[in-house]
Amino acid sequence: MTREAAVLVMVAVAVLLIVVGLIAWRRRSRRDAGLSAPVGDAPDGAVASLRSEGLYVATTRHGDPLERLAIRGLAFRSRVDVTVTDTGVALDLTGQPRIFLAADALVAVDQATVAIDRVVERDGLVRLAWTTPEGTVVDSYLRPQDLSARSLSDAISRVLPATSSPTSPQQIPGSDA
């Protein structure tokens, strides 16, 4: 095989992989088109108890940390500013409108080690379970950069409605979670 033929084969394989990836993402986006995030600001008079900078990792199906959801505004990893208020949690992802998770939409908060394409030290992620406006429970994973995951998790747990019962940390085979 000549050098030119080898280069053409490599280019064809690369183009094929890109096309397959685009088709897969398009199918995932169509599958999750019925899910949305609650866009908006905290209610007037809400008192912020904690602000944190960090990374938004992913939003997945509740209890399935390896199944990313393509929810508009939450589909991709990003920097995030998290604001915990007495009425809920605000997520400000780079380039996206503010997402405000009202306290009554919050289901549970705990810490995790594994989510989609991120494995961190034991309990290094905050897993926030919440209900979409359509009624589906999902998990959003946050990686605080300026404070511990425990501190952020504790601050959010104070906002949870009294009827919420925290879920146990996820157990993934092969992880220390």
mmCIF file of C-alpha atoms in Angstrom:
data_model
loop_
_atom_site.group_PDB
_atom_site.id
_atom_site.type_symbol
_atom_site.label_atom_id
_atom_site.label_comp_id
_atom_site.label_asym_id
_atom_site.label_seq_id
_atom_site.Cartn_x
_atom_site.Cartn_y
_atom_site.Cartn_z
ATOM 1 C CA MET A 1 0.000 0.000 0.000
ATOM 2 C CA THR A 2 1.338 3.394 -0.910
ATOM 3 C CA ARG A 3 1.663 6.207 1.537
ATOM 4 C CA GLU A 4 -1.118 8.146 -0.199
ATOM 5 C CA ALA A 5 -3.498 5.186 0.006
ATOM 6 C CA ALA A 6 -2.755 4.761 3.711
ATOM 7 C CA VAL A 7 -3.491 8.447 4.322
ATOM 8 C CA LEU A 8 -6.766 8.174 2.392
ATOM 9 C CA VAL A 9 -7.791 5.130 4.447
ATOM 10 C CA MET A 10 -7.037 6.984 7.698
ATOM 11 C CA VAL A 11 -8.982 10.049 6.560
ATOM 12 C CA ALA A 12 -11.938 7.858 5.540
ATOM 13 C CA VAL A 13 -11.927 6.114 8.923
ATOM 14 C CA ALA A 14 -11.760 9.463 10.755
ATOM 15 C CA VAL A 15 -14.657 10.880 8.708
ATOM 16 C CA LEU A 16 -16.688 7.716 9.325
ATOM 17 C CA LEU A 17 -16.124 7.962 13.098
ATOM 18 C CA ILE A 18 -17.137 11.624 13.127
ATOM 19 C CA VAL A 19 -20.313 10.873 11.148
ATOM 20 C CA VAL A 20 -21.222 7.970 13.465
ATOM 21 C CA GLY A 21 -20.668 10.240 16.517
ATOM 22 C CA LEU A 22 -22.881 12.965 15.042
ATOM 23 C CA ILE A 23 -25.644 10.484 14.231
ATOM 24 C CA ALA A 24 -25.483 9.047 17.768
ATOM 25 C CA TRP A 25 -25.677 12.520 19.352
ATOM 26 C CA ARG A 26 -28.591 13.474 17.105
ATOM 27 C CA ARG A 27 -30.493 10.335 18.162
ATOM 28 C CA ARG A 28 -29.760 11.074 21.840
ATOM 29 C CA SER A 29 -30.964 14.666 21.409
ATOM 30 C CA ARG A 30 -34.209 13.469 19.839
ATOM 31 C CA ARG A 31 -34.667 10.885 22.604
ATOM 32 C CA ASP A 32 -34.287 13.547 25.300
ATOM 33 C CA ALA A 33 -36.164 16.345 23.510
ATOM 34 C CA GLY A 34 -39.105 15.948 25.900
ATOM 35 C CA LEU A 35 -36.963 16.865 28.931
ATOM 36 C CA SER A 36 -36.156 20.414 29.958
ATOM 37 C CA ALA A 37 -34.412 22.307 32.717
ATOM 38 C CA PRO A 38 -36.221 25.056 34.652
ATOM 39 C CA VAL A 39 -34.709 28.264 33.287
ATOM 40 C CA GLY A 40 -35.085 31.398 35.385
ATOM 41 C CA ASP A 41 -33.924 33.356 38.385
ATOM 42 C CA ALA A 42 -34.474 32.763 42.067
ATOM 43 C CA PRO A 43 -37.653 34.352 43.405
ATOM 44 C CA ASP A 44 -37.439 37.937 44.668
ATOM 45 C CA GLY A 45 -36.248 38.009 48.251
ATOM 46 C CA ALA A 46 -34.345 34.711 48.059
ATOM 47 C CA VAL A 47 -31.340 34.782 50.400
ATOM 48 C CA ALA A 48 -28.108 33.220 49.127
ATOM 49 C CA SER A 49 -26.391 31.037 51.710
ATOM 50 C CA LEU A 50 -23.460 29.806 49.591
ATOM 51 C CA ARG A 51 -21.786 30.502 46.265
ATOM 52 C CA SER A 52 -19.316 28.128 44.667
ATOM 53 C CA GLU A 53 -17.349 27.934 41.437
ATOM 54 C CA GLY A 54 -16.661 24.618 39.825
ATOM 55 C CA LEU A 55 -17.320 22.293 36.945
ATOM 56 C CA TYR A 56 -20.647 20.982 35.776
ATOM 57 C CA VAL A 57 -20.004 17.364 34.766
ATOM 58 C CA ALA A 58 -23.269 15.909 33.445
ATOM 59 C CA THR A 59 -26.947 15.243 33.987
ATOM 60 C CA THR A 60 -27.947 11.586 33.868
ATOM 61 C CA ARG A 61 -30.968 9.417 34.463
ATOM 62 C CA HIS A 62 -31.559 9.062 38.210
ATOM 63 C CA GLY A 63 -29.438 6.220 39.540
ATOM 64 C CA ASP A 64 -27.695 5.651 36.186
ATOM 65 C CA PRO A 65 -24.512 7.748 36.266
ATOM 66 C CA LEU A 66 -23.307 6.467 32.898
ATOM 67 C CA GLU A 67 -26.342 7.535 30.817
ATOM 68 C CA ARG A 68 -25.896 11.198 29.843
ATOM 69 C CA LEU A 69 -29.037 13.142 28.999
ATOM 70 C CA ALA A 70 -29.063 15.759 26.242
ATOM 71 C CA ILE A 71 -31.194 18.310 28.083
ATOM 72 C CA ARG A 72 -30.966 21.788 26.555
ATOM 73 C CA GLY A 73 -28.541 23.862 28.645
ATOM 74 C CA LEU A 74 -27.211 20.782 30.472
ATOM 75 C CA ALA A 75 -25.957 18.603 27.620
ATOM 76 C CA PHE A 76 -22.252 19.470 27.809
ATOM 77 C CA ARG A 77 -19.578 19.844 30.476
ATOM 78 C CA SER A 78 -18.967 23.425 31.494
ATOM 79 C CA ARG A 79 -17.750 25.794 34.158
ATOM 80 C CA VAL A 80 -20.531 26.499 36.645
ATOM 81 C CA ASP A 81 -21.301 28.967 39.376
ATOM 82 C CA VAL A 82 -23.597 27.378 41.959
ATOM 83 C CA THR A 83 -25.693 29.601 44.213
ATOM 84 C CA VAL A 84 -27.568 27.945 47.069
ATOM 85 C CA THR A 85 -30.479 30.035 48.340
ATOM 86 C CA ASP A 86 -33.202 29.440 50.882
ATOM 87 C CA THR A 87 -35.603 28.723 47.974
ATOM 88 C CA GLY A 88 -33.457 26.442 45.802
ATOM 89 C CA VAL A 89 -30.247 26.116 43.813
ATOM 90 C CA ALA A 90 -29.177 28.246 40.836
ATOM 91 C CA LEU A 91 -26.761 26.881 38.222
ATOM 92 C CA ASP A 92 -25.006 29.377 35.960
ATOM 93 C CA LEU A 93 -23.288 27.419 33.201
ATOM 94 C CA THR A 94 -21.019 29.271 30.802
ATOM 95 C CA GLY A 95 -22.981 30.477 27.777
ATOM 96 C CA GLN A 96 -26.337 29.144 29.021
ATOM 97 C CA PRO A 97 -29.330 30.807 30.676
ATOM 98 C CA ARG A 98 -29.522 30.451 34.466
ATOM 99 C CA ILE A 99 -31.155 27.251 35.651
ATOM 100 C CA PHE A 100 -33.005 27.535 38.925
ATOM 101 C CA LEU A 101 -33.944 24.338 40.737
ATOM 102 C CA ALA A 102 -36.651 25.297 43.215
ATOM 103 C CA ALA A 103 -36.545 23.552 46.589
ATOM 104 C CA ASP A 104 -39.699 21.573 45.827
ATOM 105 C CA ALA A 105 -38.020 20.110 42.706
ATOM 106 C CA LEU A 106 -35.007 18.888 44.688
ATOM 107 C CA VAL A 107 -35.138 15.209 45.600
ATOM 108 C CA ALA A 108 -31.778 14.442 47.233
ATOM 109 C CA VAL A 109 -28.138 15.431 47.399
ATOM 110 C CA ASP A 110 -25.123 13.307 48.173
ATOM 111 C CA GLN A 111 -21.579 12.739 47.032
ATOM 112 C CA ALA A 112 -20.313 10.488 44.261
ATOM 113 C CA THR A 113 -17.079 9.292 42.734
ATOM 114 C CA VAL A 114 -18.146 8.378 39.172
ATOM 115 C CA ALA A 115 -20.269 10.134 36.555
ATOM 116 C CA ILE A 116 -20.240 9.548 32.804
ATOM 117 C CA ASP A 117 -16.665 10.474 31.770
ATOM 118 C CA ARG A 118 -15.390 11.657 35.132
ATOM 119 C CA VAL A 119 -13.826 9.594 37.901
ATOM 120 C CA VAL A 120 -12.518 11.563 40.862
ATOM 121 C CA GLU A 121 -11.307 10.915 44.377
ATOM 122 C CA ARG A 122 -13.779 9.287 46.720
ATOM 123 C CA ASP A 123 -16.837 11.559 47.194
ATOM 124 C CA GLY A 124 -15.347 14.334 45.039
ATOM 125 C CA LEU A 125 -18.558 15.031 43.102
ATOM 126 C CA VAL A 126 -21.866 16.412 44.312
ATOM 127 C CA ARG A 127 -24.824 14.451 42.951
ATOM 128 C CA LEU A 128 -27.972 16.573 42.975
ATOM 129 C CA ALA A 129 -31.180 14.651 42.242
ATOM 130 C CA TRP A 130 -34.045 16.833 41.006
ATOM 131 C CA THR A 131 -37.304 16.560 39.124
ATOM 132 C CA THR A 132 -37.638 18.073 35.647
ATOM 133 C CA PRO A 133 -40.739 20.137 34.852
ATOM 134 C CA GLU A 134 -42.008 17.034 33.013
ATOM 135 C CA GLY A 135 -41.781 14.936 36.204
ATOM 136 C CA THR A 136 -38.646 12.881 35.461
ATOM 137 C CA VAL A 137 -36.068 12.529 38.238
ATOM 138 C CA VAL A 138 -32.515 13.170 37.030
ATOM 139 C CA ASP A 139 -29.087 13.508 38.663
ATOM 140 C CA SER A 140 -26.781 16.454 37.976
ATOM 141 C CA TYR A 141 -23.121 16.116 38.930
ATOM 142 C CA LEU A 142 -21.049 19.081 40.086
ATOM 143 C CA ARG A 143 -17.339 19.289 40.901
ATOM 144 C CA PRO A 144 -16.711 22.251 43.230
ATOM 145 C CA GLN A 145 -13.333 23.926 42.786
ATOM 146 C CA ASP A 146 -13.248 26.490 45.597
ATOM 147 C CA LEU A 147 -14.629 24.365 48.453
ATOM 148 C CA SER A 148 -15.167 20.712 49.281
ATOM 149 C CA ALA A 149 -17.911 18.596 47.790
ATOM 150 C CA ARG A 150 -19.068 17.898 51.349
ATOM 151 C CA SER A 151 -19.537 21.630 52.053
ATOM 152 C CA LEU A 152 -21.612 22.147 48.917
ATOM 153 C CA SER A 153 -23.613 18.988 49.566
ATOM 154 C CA ASP A 154 -24.338 20.057 53.154
ATOM 155 C CA ALA A 155 -25.472 23.529 52.042
ATOM 156 C CA ILE A 156 -27.852 22.067 49.458
ATOM 157 C CA SER A 157 -29.212 19.489 51.910
ATOM 158 C CA ARG A 158 -30.467 22.342 54.117
ATOM 159 C CA VAL A 159 -32.716 23.449 51.220
ATOM 160 C CA LEU A 160 -34.241 20.016 50.555
ATOM 161 C CA PRO A 161 -37.947 19.757 51.317
ATOM 162 C CA ALA A 162 -38.781 17.838 54.495
ATOM 163 C CA THR A 163 -40.433 15.085 52.432
ATOM 164 C CA SER A 164 -37.204 14.284 50.573
ATOM 165 C CA SER A 165 -35.247 11.277 51.690
ATOM 166 C CA PRO A 166 -31.599 11.256 50.682
ATOM 167 C CA THR A 167 -30.539 8.416 48.453
ATOM 168 C CA SER A 168 -27.509 6.375 49.296
ATOM 169 C CA PRO A 169 -24.309 7.117 47.374
ATOM 170 C CA GLN A 170 -24.087 5.253 44.110
ATOM 171 C CA GLN A 171 -22.275 1.945 44.036
ATOM 172 C CA ILE A 172 -20.507 1.293 40.750
ATOM 173 C CA PRO A 173 -18.615 -1.987 40.401
ATOM 174 C CA GLY A 174 -14.925 -1.261 40.615
ATOM 175 C CA SER A 175 -15.316 2.118 42.286
ATOM 176 C CA ASP A 176 -14.720 3.182 45.844
ATOM 177 C CA ALA A 177 -18.058 4.991 46.013
#
